[in-house]
CSV table of C-alpha atoms and ligand atoms in Angstrom, one decimal:
chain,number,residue,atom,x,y,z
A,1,UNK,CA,90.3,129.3,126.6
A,2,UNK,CA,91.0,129.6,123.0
A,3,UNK,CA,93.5,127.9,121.3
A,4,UNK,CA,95.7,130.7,120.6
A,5,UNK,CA,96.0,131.5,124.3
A,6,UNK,CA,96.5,127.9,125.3
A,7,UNK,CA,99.6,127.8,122.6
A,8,UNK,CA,100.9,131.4,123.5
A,9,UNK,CA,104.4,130.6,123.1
A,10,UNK,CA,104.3,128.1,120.5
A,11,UNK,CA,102.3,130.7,117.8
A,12,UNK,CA,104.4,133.6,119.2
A,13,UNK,CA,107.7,131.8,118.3
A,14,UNK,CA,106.3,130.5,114.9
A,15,UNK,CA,105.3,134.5,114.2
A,16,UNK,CA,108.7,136.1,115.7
A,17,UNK,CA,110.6,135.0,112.1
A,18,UNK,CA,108.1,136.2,109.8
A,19,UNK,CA,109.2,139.8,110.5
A,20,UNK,CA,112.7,139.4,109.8
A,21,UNK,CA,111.7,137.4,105.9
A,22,UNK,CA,111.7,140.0,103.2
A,23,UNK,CA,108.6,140.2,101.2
A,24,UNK,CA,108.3,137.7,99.4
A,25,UNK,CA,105.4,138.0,96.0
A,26,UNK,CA,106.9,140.5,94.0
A,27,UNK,CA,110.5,139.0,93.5
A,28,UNK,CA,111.3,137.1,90.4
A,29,UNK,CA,110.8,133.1,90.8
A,30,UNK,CA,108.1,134.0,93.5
A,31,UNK,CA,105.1,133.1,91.4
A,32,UNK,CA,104.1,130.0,90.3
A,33,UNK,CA,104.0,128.2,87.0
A,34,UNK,CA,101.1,127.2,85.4
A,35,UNK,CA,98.2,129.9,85.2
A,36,UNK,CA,98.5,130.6,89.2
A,37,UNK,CA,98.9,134.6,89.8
A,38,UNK,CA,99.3,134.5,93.7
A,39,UNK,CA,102.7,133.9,95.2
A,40,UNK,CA,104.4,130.7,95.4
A,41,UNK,CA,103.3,128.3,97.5
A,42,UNK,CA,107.1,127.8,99.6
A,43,UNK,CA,106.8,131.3,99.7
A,44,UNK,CA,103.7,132.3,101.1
A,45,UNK,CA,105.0,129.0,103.8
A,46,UNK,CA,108.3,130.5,104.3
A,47,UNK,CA,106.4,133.8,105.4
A,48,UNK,CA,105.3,131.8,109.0
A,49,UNK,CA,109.0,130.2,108.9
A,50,UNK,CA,108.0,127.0,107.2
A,51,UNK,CA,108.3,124.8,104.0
A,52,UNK,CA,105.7,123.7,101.6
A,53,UNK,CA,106.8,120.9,99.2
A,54,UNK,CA,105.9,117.8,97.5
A,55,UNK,CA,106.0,114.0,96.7
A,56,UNK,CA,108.0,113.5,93.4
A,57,UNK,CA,109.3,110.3,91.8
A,58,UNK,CA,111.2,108.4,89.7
A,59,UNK,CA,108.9,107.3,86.9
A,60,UNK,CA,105.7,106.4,88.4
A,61,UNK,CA,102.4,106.2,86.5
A,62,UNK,CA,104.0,106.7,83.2
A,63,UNK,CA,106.3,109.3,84.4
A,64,UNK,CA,103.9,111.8,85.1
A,65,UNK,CA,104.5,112.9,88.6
A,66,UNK,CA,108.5,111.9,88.6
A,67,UNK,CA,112.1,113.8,88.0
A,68,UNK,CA,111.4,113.1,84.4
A,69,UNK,CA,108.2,115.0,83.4
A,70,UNK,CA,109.6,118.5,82.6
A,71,UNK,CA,105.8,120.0,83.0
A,72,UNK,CA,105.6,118.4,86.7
A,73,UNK,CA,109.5,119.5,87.8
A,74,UNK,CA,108.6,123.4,86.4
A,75,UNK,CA,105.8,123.0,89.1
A,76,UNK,CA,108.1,121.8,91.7
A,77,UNK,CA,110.3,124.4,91.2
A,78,UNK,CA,107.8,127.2,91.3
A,79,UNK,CA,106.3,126.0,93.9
A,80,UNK,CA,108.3,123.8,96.7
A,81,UNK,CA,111.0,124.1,99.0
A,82,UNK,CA,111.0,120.7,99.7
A,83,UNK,CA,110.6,116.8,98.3
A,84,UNK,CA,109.9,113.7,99.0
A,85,UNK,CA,110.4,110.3,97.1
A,86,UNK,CA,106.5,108.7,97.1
A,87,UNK,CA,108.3,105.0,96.6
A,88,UNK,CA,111.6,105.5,96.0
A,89,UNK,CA,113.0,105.3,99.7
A,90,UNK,CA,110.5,102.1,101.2
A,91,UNK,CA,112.2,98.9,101.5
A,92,UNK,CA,110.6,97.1,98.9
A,93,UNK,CA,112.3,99.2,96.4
A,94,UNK,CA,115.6,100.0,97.8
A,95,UNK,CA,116.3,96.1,99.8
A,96,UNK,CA,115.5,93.7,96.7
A,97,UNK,CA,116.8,90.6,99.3
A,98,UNK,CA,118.2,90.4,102.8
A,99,UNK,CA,121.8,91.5,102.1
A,100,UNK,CA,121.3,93.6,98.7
A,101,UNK,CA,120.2,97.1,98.7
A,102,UNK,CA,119.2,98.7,95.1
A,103,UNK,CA,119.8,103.1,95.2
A,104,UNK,CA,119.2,103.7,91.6
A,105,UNK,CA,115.8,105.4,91.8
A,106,UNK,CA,116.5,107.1,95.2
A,107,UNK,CA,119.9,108.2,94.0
A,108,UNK,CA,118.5,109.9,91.0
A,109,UNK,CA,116.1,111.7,92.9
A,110,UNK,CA,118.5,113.1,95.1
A,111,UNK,CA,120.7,113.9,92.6
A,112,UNK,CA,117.4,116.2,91.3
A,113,UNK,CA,117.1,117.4,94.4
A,114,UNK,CA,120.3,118.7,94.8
A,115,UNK,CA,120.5,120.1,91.3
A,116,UNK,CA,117.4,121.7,91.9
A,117,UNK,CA,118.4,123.0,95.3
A,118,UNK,CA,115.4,121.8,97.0
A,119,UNK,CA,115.4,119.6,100.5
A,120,UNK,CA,114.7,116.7,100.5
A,121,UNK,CA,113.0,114.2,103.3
A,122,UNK,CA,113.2,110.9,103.2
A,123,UNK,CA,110.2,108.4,103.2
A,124,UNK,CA,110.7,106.3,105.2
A,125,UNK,CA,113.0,103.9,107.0
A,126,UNK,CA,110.7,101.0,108.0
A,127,UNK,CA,106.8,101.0,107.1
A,128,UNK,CA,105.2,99.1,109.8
A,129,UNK,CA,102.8,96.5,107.9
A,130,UNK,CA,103.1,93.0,106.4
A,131,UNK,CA,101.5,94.3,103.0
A,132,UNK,CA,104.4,96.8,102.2
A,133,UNK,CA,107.0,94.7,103.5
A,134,UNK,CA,108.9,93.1,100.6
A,135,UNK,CA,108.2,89.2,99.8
A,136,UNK,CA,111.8,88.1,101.4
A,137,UNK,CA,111.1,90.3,104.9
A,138,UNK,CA,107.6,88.5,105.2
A,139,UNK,CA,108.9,84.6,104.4
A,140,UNK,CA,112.3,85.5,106.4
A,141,UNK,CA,113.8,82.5,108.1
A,142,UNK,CA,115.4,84.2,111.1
A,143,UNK,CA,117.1,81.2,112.3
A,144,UNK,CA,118.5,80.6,115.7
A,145,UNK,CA,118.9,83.7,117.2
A,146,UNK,CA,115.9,85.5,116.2
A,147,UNK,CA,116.1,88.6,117.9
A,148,UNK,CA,120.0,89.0,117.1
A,149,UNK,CA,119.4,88.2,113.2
A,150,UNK,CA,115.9,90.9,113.3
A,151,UNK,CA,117.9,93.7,115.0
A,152,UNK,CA,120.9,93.2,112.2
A,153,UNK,CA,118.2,93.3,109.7
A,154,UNK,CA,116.7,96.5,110.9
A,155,UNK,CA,119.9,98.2,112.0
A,156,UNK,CA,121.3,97.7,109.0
A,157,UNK,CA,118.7,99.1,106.7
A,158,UNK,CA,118.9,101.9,108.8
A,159,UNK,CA,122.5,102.7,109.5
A,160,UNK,CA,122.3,101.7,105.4
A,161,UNK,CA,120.2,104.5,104.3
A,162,UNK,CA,121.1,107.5,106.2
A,163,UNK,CA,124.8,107.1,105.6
A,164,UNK,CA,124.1,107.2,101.9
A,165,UNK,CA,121.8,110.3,102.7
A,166,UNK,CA,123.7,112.0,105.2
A,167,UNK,CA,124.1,115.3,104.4
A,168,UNK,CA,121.3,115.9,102.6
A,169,UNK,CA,118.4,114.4,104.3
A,170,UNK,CA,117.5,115.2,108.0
A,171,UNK,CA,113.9,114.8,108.6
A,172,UNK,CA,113.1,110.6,108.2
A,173,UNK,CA,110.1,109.2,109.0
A,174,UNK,CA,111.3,106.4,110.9
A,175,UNK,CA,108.3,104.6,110.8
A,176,UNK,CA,105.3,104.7,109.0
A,177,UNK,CA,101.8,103.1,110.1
A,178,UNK,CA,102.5,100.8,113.0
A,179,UNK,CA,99.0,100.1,114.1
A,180,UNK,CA,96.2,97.7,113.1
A,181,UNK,CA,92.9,99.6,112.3
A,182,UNK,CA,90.9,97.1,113.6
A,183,UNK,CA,92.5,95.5,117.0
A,184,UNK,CA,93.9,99.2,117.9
A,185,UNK,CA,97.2,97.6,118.7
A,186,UNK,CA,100.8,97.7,116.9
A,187,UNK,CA,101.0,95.1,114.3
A,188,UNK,CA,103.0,92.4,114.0
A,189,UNK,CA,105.3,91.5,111.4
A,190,UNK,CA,108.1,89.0,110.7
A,191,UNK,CA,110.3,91.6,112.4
A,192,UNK,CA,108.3,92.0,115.5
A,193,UNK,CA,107.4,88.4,115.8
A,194,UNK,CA,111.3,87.7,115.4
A,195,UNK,CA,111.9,90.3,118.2
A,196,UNK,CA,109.3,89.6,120.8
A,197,UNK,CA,106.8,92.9,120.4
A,198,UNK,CA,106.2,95.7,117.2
A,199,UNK,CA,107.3,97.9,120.1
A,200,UNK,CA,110.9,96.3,120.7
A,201,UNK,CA,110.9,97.0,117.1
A,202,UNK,CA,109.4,100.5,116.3
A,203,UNK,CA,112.0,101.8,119.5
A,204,UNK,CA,114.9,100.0,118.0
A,205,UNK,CA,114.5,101.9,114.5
A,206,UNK,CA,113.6,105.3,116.5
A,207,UNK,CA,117.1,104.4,118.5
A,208,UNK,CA,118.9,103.7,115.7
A,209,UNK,CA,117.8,106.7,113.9
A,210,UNK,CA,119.0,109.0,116.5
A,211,UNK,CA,122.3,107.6,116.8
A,212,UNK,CA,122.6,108.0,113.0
A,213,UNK,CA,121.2,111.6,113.3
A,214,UNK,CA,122.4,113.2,116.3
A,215,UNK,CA,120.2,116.4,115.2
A,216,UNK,CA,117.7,115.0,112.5
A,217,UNK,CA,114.1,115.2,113.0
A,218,UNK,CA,112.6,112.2,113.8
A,219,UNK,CA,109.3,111.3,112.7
A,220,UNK,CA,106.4,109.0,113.8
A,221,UNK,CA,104.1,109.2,110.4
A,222,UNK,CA,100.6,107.9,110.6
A,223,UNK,CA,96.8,108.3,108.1
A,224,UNK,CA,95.3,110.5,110.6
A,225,UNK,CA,92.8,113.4,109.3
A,226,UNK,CA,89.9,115.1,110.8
A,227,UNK,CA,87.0,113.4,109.6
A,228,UNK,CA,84.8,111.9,112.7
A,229,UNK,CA,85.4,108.3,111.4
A,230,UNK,CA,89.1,108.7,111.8
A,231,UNK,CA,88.3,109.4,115.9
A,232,UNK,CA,89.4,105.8,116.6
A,233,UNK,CA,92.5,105.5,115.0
A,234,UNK,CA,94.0,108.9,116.4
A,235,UNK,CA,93.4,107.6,120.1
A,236,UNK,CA,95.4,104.4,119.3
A,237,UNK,CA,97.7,106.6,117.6
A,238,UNK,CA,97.9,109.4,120.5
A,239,UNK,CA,98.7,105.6,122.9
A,240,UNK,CA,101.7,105.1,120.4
A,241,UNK,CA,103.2,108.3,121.7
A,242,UNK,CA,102.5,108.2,125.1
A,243,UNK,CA,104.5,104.8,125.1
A,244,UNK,CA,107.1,106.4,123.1
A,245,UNK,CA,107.6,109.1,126.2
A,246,UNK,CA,107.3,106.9,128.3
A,247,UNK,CA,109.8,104.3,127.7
A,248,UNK,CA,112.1,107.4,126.3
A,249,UNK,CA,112.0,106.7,122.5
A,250,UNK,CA,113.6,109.7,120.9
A,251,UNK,CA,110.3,110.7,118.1
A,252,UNK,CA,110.6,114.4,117.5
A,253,UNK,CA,107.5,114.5,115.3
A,254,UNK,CA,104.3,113.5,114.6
A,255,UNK,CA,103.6,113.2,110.8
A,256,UNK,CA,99.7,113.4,110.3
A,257,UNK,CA,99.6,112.4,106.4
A,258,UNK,CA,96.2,114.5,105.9
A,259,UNK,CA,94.4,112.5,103.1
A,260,UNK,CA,91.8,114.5,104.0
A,261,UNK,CA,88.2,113.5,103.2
A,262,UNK,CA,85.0,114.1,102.2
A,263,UNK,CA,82.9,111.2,102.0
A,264,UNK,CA,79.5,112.6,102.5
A,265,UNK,CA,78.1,116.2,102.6
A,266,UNK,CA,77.4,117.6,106.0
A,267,UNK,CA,74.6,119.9,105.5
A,268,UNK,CA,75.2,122.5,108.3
A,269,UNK,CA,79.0,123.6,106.4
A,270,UNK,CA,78.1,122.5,102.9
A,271,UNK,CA,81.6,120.4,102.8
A,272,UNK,CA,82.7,117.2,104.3
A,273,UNK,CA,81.8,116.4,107.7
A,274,UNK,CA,84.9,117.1,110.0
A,275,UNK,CA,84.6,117.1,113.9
A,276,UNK,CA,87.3,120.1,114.6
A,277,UNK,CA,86.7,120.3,118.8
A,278,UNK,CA,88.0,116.2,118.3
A,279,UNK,CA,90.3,117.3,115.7
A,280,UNK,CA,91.8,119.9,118.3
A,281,UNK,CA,92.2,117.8,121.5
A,282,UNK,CA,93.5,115.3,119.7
A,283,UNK,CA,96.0,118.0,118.3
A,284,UNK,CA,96.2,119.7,121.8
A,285,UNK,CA,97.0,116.0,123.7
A,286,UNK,CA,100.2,115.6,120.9
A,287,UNK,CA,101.8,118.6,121.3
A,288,UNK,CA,101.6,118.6,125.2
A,289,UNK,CA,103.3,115.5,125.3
A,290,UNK,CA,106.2,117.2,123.3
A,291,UNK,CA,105.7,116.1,119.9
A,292,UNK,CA,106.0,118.7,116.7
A,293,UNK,CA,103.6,118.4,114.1
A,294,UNK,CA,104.1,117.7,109.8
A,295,UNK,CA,101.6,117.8,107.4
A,296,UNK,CA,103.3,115.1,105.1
A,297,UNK,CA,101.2,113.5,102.5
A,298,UNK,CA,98.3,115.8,101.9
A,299,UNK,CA,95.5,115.6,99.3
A,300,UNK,CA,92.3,115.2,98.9
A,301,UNK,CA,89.4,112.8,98.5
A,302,UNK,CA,86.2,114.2,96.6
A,303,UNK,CA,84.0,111.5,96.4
A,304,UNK,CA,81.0,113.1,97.6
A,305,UNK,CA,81.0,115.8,95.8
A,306,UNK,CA,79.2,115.8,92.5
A,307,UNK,CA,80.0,115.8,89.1
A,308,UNK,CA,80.7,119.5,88.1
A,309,UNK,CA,84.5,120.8,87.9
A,310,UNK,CA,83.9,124.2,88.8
A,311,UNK,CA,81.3,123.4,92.0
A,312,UNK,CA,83.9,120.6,92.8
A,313,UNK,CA,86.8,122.5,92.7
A,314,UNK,CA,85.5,124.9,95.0
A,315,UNK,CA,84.4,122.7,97.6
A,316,UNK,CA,87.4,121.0,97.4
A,317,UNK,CA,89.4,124.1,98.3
A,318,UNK,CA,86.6,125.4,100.7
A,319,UNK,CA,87.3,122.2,103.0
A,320,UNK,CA,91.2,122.1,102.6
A,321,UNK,CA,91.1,125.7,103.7
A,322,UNK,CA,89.0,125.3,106.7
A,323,UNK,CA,91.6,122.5,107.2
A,324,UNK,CA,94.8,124.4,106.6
A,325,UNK,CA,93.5,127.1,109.1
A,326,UNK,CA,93.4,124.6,112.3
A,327,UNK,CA,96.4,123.2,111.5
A,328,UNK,CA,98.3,126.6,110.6
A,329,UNK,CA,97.4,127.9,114.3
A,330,UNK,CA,99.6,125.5,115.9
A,331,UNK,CA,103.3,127.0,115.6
A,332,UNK,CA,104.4,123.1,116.4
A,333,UNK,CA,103.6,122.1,112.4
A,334,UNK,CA,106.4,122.9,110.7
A,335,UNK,CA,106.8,121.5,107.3
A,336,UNK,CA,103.6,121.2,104.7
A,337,UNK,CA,104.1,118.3,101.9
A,338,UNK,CA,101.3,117.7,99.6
A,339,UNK,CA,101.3,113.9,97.8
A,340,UNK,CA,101.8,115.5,94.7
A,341,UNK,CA,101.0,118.4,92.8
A,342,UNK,CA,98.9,117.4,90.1
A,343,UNK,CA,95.9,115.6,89.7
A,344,UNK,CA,96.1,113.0,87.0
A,345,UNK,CA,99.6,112.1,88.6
A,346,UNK,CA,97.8,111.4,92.0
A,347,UNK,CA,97.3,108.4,93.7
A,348,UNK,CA,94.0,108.6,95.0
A,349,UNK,CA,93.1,107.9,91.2
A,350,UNK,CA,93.2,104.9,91.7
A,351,UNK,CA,92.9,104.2,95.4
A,352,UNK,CA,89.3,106.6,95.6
A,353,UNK,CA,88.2,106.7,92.4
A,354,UNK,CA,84.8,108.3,92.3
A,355,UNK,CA,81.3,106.6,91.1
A,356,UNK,CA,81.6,108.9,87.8
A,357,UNK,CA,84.3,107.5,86.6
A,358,UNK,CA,85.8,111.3,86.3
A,359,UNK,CA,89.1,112.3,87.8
A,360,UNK,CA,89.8,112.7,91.6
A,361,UNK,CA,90.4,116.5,91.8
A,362,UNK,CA,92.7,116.5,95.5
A,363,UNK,CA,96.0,118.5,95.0
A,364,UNK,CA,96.7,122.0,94.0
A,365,UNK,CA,97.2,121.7,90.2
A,366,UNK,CA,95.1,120.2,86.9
A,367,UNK,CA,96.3,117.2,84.8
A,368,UNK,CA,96.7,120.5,82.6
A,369,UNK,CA,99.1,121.8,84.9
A,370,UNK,CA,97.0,124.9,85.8
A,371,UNK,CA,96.3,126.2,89.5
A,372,UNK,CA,93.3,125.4,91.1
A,373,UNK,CA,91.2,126.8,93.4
A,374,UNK,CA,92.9,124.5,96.3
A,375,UNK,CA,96.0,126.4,95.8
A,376,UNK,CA,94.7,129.5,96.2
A,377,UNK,CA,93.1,129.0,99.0
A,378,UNK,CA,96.5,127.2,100.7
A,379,UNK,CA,98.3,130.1,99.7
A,380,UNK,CA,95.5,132.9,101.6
A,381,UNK,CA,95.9,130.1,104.2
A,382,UNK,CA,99.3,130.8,104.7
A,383,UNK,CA,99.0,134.5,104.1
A,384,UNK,CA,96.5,134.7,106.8
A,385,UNK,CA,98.5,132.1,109.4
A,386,UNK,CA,101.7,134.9,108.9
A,387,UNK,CA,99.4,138.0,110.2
A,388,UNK,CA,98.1,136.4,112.9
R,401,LIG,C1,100.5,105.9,102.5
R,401,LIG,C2,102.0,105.9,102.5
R,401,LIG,C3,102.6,106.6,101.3
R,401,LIG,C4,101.9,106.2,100.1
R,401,LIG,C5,100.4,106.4,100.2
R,401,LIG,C6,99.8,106.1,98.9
R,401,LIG,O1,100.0,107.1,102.9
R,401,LIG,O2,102.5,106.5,103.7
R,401,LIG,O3,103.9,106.2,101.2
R,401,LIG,O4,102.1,104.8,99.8
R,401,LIG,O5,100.0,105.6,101.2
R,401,LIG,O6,100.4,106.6,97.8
């Protein structure tokens, strides 16, 4: 059975909006900046009832990607719907010590946000590992009653963060990577240790979250992608959220960050080696057990790719768009959010750099601000996933 026939309700009620939008392409503000001629990238999303945004922030890396580059924010208005803070929102920059929060930075990108009429989602309530928790959380003397003086700690940062928000953000990811790569199990932190298990904590912010939120979307957000060495850690991910059914935890979404790869070059498709049967059970096995799907942090890695702009460029788009076609069939992903728009500003820079020493070429737009060949090829993506 295909998997259009095993999802016939799902891509039928993703398609049944798209004939009520009005052509989008031709209208004023539907184009994109830069040297890109196709429609807008929100737009050519909205047309299968979706959103296509961005990461954005305050004044990273010089202030190229953030609220305060004017040639970055005419991008983000050309071409998203939607934002999300890349720092702005974790707790090491909004919880400077146990009883102090800090909204300057976050604050001022809502305030864009708003001004700029675009949504906003917020990233994210409690990131799941020892390395991104601040100093305080990790050294954190919980006293006598451990479990009491944890849940205050988490339940406040929570109840915290969507008060200030409320109103304007309504998709959270609760949590953000909760499992160890290597053991395969949750990971423990001061919090978890302090409460007995990661799980008592990981439900606790889910619970918490929903009482907050009433009708937000709840997200679980994890590194999964498609390439065969990620096979592992989307089983111990697709474990996570049978637990969460199991013991009722109130996740609406899965949020598959699609840092998507190519490491080496798999001769038969002339890209990056991608195993998409694996790719689709794994897919298949989520959205049985309930779970909606978000494509929030997408990019991509080039390393094995050579030198040459224009060959690179095109593989790079030739991948992403083989991607973007599995993902678009499954009317359970709703929003798209790419981790950043321009290349220079991106963080695989420094987190992949390549052998050559030359820029990492992953997201839809040049350090000159000019489309790429990945945009187009997200847009036809998106054009083709509204005809069916
Ligand atoms: C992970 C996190 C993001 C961000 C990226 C690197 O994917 O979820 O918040 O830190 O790493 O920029």
């Amino acid at each position: 059975m295909s998997l259009r026939n095993a999802l016939p309700m799902s891509r039928r009620s993703a398609l049944a909006g798209i004939a009520s939008l009005p052509l989008l392409g031709c209208g004023s503000g539907a184009l994109s900046g830069g040297n890109a001629t196709s429609e807008a990238l929100n737009a050519a999303a909205q047309r299968s009832g979706r959103r296509f945004g961005s990461a954005i922030n305050w004044n990273g890396r010089g202030g190229g990607g953030s609220i305060q580059n004017p040639q970055y924010t005419d991008i983000i208005n050309a071409e998203c719907g939607i934002v999300v803070p890349e720092n702005e929102l974790k707790w090491q920059w909004t919880r400077p010590a146990v009883d102090v929060y800090d909204f300057e930075r976050m604050d001022a990108i809502a305030a864009w946000a708003e001004a700029n009429g675009k949504a906003l989602r917020g990233h994210t309530l409690l990131w799941h590992r020892p390395q991104w928790f601040p100093e305080w959380l990790n050294n954190y003397d919980y006293g006598a009653n451990p479990v009491q003086e944890a849940e205050r700690i988490l339940t406040d940062h929570i109840r915290t963060l969507t008060d200030r928000y409320r109103g304007q953000i309504t998709s959270y990811d609760v949590v953000n990577e909760a499992i160890d790569h290597d053991s395969h199990g949750t990971l423990e932190t001061s919090l978890s240790r302090a409460m007995g298990s990661p799980e008592a904590v990981l439900d606790l912010a889910f619970h918490t979250a929903r009482e907050q939120l009433p009708d937000g979307e709840l997200v679980y957000n994890d590194y999964m992608s498609w390439e065969p060495d990620h096979r592992a850690h989307c089983n111990d991910v697709l474990r996570l959220l049978e637990g969460f059914r199991k013991r009722g935890v109130p996740v609406d979404t899965l949020g598959i960050q699609s840092h998507i790869e190519i490491y080496s070059i798999d001769p038969a498709s002339g890209v990056g080696p991608y195993a998409e049967a694996e790719w689709r059970a794994f897919l298949n096995e989520a959205v049985d057990m309930g779970y909606k799907l978000m494509i929030t942090e997408f990019d991509v890695k080039d390393k094995a790719l050579p030198s040459d702009i224009a060959l690179r460029d095109a593989k790079v788009a030739e991948y992403a768009r083989r991607y973007f076609d599995v993902m678009l069939e499954y009317g359970e992903l709703t929003d798209i959010l790419a981790w950043g728009m321009v290349d220079g500003f991106n963080w695989l820079q420094g987190f992949a750099p390549r052998d050559d020493e030359m820029e990492v070429r992953g997201t839809p737009f040049s350090t000159e601000y000019q489309a790429k060949p990945l945009r187009e090829e997200i847009v036809a993506s998106l054009h083709e996933a509204a005809t069916g």
